[in-house]
Coordinates of C-alpha atoms in Angstrom, one line a residue:
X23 CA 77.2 107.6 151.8
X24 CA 79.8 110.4 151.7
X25 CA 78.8 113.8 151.5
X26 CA 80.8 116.9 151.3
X27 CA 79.6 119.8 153.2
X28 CA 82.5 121.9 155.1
X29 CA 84.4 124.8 154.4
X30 CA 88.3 124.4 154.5
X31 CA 89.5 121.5 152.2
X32 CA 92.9 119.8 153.3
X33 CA 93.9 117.2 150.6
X34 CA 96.4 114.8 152.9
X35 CA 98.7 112.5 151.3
X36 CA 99.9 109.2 153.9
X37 CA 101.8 106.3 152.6
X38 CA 103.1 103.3 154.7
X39 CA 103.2 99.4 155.0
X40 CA 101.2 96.5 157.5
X41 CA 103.8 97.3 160.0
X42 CA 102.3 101.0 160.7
X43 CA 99.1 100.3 160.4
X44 CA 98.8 100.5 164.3
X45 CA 100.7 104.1 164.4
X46 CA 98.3 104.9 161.5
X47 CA 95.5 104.5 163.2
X48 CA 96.6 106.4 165.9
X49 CA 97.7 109.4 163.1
X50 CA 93.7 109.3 162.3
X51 CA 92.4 109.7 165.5
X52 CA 94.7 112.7 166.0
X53 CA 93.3 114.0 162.7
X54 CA 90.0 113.9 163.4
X55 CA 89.7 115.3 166.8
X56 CA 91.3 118.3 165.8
X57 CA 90.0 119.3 162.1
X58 CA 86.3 118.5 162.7
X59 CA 85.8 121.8 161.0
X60 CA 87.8 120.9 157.8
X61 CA 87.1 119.2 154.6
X62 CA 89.6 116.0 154.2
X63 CA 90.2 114.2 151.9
X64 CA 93.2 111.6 152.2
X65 CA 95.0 109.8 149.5
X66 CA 96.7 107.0 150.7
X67 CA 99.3 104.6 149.5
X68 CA 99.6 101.5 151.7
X69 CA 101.2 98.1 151.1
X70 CA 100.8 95.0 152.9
X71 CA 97.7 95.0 154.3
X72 CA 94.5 93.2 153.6
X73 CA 91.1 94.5 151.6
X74 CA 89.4 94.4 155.6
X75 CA 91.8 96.0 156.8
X76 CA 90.8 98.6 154.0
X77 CA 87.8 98.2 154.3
X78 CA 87.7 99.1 158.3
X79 CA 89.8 102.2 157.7
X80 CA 87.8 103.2 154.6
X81 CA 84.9 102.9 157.1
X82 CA 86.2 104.7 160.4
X83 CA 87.1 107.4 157.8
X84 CA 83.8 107.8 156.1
X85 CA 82.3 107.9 160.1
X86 CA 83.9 111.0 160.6
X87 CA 83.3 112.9 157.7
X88 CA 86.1 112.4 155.7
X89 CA 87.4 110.6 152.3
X90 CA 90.4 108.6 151.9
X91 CA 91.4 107.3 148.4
X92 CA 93.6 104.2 147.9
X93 CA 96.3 104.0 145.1
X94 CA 99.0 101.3 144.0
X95 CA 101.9 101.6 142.6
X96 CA 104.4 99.2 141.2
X97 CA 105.9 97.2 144.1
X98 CA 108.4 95.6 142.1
X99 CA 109.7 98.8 141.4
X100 CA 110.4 100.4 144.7
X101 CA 111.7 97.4 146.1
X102 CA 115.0 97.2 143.7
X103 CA 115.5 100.8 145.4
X104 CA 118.2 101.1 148.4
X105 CA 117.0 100.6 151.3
X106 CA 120.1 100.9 154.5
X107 CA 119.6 99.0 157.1
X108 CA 119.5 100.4 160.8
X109 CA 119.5 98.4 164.3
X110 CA 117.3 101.6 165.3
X111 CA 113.6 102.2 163.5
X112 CA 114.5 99.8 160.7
X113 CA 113.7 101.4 157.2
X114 CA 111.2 100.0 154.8
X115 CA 110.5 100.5 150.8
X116 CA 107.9 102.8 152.2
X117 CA 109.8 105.5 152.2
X118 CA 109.5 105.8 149.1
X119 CA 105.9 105.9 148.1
X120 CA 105.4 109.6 149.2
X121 CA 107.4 110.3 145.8
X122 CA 104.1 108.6 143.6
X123 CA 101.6 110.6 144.8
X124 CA 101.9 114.2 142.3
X125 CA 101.4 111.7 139.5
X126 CA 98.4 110.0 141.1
X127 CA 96.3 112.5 142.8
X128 CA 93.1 113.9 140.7
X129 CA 93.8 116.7 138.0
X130 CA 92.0 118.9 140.5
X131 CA 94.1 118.9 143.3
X132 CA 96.9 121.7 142.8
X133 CA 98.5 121.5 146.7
X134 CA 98.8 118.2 148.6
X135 CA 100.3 117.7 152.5
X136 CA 102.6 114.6 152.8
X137 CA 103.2 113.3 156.5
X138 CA 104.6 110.3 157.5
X139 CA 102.5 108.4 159.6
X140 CA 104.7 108.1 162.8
X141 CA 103.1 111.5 163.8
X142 CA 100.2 113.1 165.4
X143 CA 97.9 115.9 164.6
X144 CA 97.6 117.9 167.2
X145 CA 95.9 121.1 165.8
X146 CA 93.8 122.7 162.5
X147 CA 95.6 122.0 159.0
X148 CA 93.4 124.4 157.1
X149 CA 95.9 127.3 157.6
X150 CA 99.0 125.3 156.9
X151 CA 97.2 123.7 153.7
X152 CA 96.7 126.9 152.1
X153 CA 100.0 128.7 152.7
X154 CA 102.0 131.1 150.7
X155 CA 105.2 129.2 149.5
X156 CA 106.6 132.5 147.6
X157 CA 106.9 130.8 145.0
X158 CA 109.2 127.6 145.9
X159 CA 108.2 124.0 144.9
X160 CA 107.5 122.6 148.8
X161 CA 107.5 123.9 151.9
X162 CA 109.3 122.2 154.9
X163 CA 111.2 122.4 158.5
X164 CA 114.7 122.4 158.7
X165 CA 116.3 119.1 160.7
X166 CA 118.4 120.2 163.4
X167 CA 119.2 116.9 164.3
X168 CA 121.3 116.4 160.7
X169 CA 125.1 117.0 160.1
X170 CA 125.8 119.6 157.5
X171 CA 125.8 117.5 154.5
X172 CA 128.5 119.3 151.8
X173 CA 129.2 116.1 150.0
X174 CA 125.1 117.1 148.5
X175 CA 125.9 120.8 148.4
X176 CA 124.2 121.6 151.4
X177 CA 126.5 123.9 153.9
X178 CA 124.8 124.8 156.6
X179 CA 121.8 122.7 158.9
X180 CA 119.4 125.8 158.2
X181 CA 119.3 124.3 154.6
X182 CA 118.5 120.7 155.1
X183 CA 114.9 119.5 155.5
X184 CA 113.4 117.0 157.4
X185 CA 110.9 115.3 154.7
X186 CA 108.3 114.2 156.8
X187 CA 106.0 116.7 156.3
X188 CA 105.7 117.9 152.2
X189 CA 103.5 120.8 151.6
X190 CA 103.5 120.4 147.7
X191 CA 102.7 122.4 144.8
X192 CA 101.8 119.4 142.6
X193 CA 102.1 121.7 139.3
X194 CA 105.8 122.9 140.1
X195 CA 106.9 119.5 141.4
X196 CA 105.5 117.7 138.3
X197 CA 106.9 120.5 135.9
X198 CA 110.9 120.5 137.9
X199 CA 110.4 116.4 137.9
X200 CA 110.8 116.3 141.2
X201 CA 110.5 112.7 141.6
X202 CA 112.4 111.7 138.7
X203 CA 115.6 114.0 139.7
X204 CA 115.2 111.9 143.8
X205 CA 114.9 108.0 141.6
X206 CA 117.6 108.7 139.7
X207 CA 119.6 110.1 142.7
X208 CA 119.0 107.3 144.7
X209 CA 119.2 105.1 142.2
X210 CA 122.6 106.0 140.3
X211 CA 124.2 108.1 143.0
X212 CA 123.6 105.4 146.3
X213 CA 127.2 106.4 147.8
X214 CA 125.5 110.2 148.6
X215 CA 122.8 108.4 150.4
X216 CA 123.8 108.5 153.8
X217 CA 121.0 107.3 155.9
X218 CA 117.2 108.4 154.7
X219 CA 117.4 108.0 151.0
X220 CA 114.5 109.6 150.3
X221 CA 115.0 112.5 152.6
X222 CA 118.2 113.3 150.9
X223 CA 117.9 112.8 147.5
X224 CA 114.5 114.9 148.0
X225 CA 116.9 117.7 150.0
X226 CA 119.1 117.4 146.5
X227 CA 116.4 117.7 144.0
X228 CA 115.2 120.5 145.9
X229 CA 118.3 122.3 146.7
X230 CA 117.3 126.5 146.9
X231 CA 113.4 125.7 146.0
X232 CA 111.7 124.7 149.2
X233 CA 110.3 127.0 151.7
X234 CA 111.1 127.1 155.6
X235 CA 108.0 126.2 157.1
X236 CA 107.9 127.1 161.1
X237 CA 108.7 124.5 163.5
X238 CA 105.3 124.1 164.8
X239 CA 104.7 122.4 161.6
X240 CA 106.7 119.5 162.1
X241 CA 107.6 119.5 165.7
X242 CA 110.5 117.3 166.1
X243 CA 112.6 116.0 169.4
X244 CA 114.5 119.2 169.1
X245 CA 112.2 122.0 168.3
X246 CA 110.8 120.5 171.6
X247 CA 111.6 123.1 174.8
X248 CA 113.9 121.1 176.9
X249 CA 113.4 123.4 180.0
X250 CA 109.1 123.3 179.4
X251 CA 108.0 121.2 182.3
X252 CA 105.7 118.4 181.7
X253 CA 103.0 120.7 183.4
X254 CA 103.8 123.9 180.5
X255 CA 102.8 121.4 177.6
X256 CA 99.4 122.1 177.7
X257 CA 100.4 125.4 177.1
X258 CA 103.2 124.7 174.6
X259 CA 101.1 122.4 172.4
X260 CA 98.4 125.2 171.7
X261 CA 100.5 126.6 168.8
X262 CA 101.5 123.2 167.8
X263 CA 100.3 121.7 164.6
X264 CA 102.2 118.2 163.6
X265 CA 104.6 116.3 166.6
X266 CA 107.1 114.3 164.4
X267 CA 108.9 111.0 166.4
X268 CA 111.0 110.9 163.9
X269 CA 113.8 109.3 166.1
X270 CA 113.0 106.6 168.6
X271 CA 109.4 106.1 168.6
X272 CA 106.8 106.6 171.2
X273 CA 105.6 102.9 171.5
X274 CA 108.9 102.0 172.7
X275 CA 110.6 103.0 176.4
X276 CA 113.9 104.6 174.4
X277 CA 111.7 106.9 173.3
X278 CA 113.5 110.4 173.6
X279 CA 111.0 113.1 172.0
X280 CA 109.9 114.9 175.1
X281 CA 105.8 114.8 173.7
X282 CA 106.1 110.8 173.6
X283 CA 103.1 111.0 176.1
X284 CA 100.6 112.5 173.8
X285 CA 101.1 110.0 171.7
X286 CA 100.1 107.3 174.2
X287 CA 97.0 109.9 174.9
X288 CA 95.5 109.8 171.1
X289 CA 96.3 106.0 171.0
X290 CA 93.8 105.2 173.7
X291 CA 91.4 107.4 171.6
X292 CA 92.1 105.6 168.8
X293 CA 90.7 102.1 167.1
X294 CA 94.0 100.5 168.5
X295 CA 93.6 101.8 172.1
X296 CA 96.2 98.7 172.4
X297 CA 98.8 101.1 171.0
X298 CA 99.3 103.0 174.1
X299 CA 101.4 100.2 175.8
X300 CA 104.9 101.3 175.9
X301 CA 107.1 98.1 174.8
X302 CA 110.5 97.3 177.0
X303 CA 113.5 97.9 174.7
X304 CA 116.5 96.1 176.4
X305 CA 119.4 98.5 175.5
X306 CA 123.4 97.7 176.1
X307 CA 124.8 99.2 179.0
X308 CA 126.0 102.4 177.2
X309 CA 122.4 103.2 175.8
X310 CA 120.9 103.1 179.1
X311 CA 123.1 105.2 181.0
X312 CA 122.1 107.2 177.8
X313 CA 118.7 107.3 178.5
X314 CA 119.1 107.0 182.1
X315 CA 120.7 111.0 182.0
X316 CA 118.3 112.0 179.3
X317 CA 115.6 110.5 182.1
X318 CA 117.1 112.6 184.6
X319 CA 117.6 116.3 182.8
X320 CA 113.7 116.1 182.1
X321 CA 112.9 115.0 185.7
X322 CA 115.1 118.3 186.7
X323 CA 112.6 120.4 184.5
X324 CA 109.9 118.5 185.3
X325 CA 109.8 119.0 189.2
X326 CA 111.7 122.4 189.6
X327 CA 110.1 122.2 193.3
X328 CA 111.7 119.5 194.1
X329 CA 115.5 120.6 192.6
X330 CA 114.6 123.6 194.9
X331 CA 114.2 121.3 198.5
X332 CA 116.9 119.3 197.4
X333 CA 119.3 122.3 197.0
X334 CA 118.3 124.1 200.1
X335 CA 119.3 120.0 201.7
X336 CA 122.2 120.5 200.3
X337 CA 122.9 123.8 201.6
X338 CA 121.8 123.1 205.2
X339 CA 124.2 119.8 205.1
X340 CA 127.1 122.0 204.0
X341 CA 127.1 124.1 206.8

């Protein structure tokens, strides 16, 4: 039986389909580790999978001292919603279920913390859950890796948020109808959609009433360092709450985010220690000479000894 019995509630909202259950798992075992001194309780919307697979999560959840809650929504619905296809980390109706969960959520709940599932945990929530948004509807990080978007009235990259992690005021998003304002954007307005639906009609709806969360909240390829060495993340990932792999993800050799290790780390702590094989992407030739330098600028950080020998080489050659 469940029992409730710590000090610092964190209500956590997760949506996503079969094809992240694996990721999911992974997401939990993050979670866990790190708020064993926290009160969760996670509301969940999931399609796809079976009642055991249910059943095992509600389960390994309930073994560490947590409570997740299961919802459903009208299927039907979401999947008459655009969804853009993309050769890299295709897009799913799933997207779209993180815009259910202020209507389904218990009266009780006032503040709720979306994340999408392709990201890890990596320190306490308590603080984050109960933070000041001076009065704005969520709070967010800015996505440096997104063009200015003026055809949406947004003019400068400072102003654009990334929307996988939501820290929402349930009563403000309900009352400025949030949800309905990003349907009907998406819905009637598709040629202002450029590439995450939900992500921009959300960054519409919300234009000048969310509030700029720090980066350590939603820790994305860019917000990463790129002169840390591999050695200084230890260091680096102390003040780190959420890593996002928003881009390429970490189960597959393209990946770019420079924490794609950690993720292979919590995997082999997780139910699914499987999910810390790297799969083999085969990439046309321009890609991989893409990668190949991106390979080769973090080896540079990474063994600064080495760049040393190699220019005093140099140097004695020359002469």
């Amino acid at each position: 039986m469940f029992v409730m019995s710590k000090k610092n509630n964190v209500q956590l909202a997760l949506a996503f389909d079969d094809k992240y259950i694996t990721p999911f798992y992974v997401l939990l075992a993050s979670l866990f580790i790190n708020n064993k001194q926290n009160e969760v309780v996670i509301h969940t919307i999931v399609s796809g999978i079976t009642d055991k697979d249910k059943n095992d999560i509600t389960t390994y959840v309930q073994e560490n001292n947590s409570e997740i809650i299961f919802y459903d929504i009208d299927l039907d619905y979401v999947s008459k919603l655009i969804v853009p296809e993309k050769d890299e980390n295709p897009l799913t109706g799933a997207m779209y279920y993180r815009l259910f969960f202020p209507f389904l959520v218990p009266s009780e709940v006032q503040r709720l913390l979306y994340i999408d599932v392709d990201t890890l945990v990596v320190g306490d929530l308590a603080g984050l859950a109960a933070l000041d948004l001076n009065g704005k509807t969520v709070g967010a990080v800015t996505d440096r890796d997104m063009p200015v978007r003026s055809d949406i009235g947004i003019h400068s990259v400072e102003h654009y948020f990334n929307s996988g992690v939501l820290l929402i005021d349930i009563a403000q998003w309900k009352a400025n109808r949030i949800s309905e304002k990003a349907l009907k954007i998406i819905s009637e307005e598709p040629d202002l959609i450029k590439g995450y639906p939900d992500q921009d009609a959300l960054n519409m709806a919300l234009r000048n009433d969310w509030y700029q969360l720090e980066p350590k909240y939603n820790v994305m390829r860019l917000y990463v360092p790129e002169a840390v060495p591999k050695r200084g993340f230890g260091s680096f990932l102390l003040d780190q709450k959420i890593i996002h792999y928003n881009g390429k993800k970490p189960w597959f050799s393209d990946c770019e985010h420079r924490l794609r290790h950690v993720y292979q780390q919590y995997a082999r702590l997780s139910l699914r220690p499987e999910a810390s094989h790297v799969t083999n992407v085969q990439l046309p030739k321009d890609k991989r000479a893409k990668l190949r330098r991106s390979r080769m600028i973090e080896f540079y950080f990474d063994h600064p000894e080495l760049v040393t020998v190699w220019r005093r080489l140099k140097a004695l050659v020359g002469r």
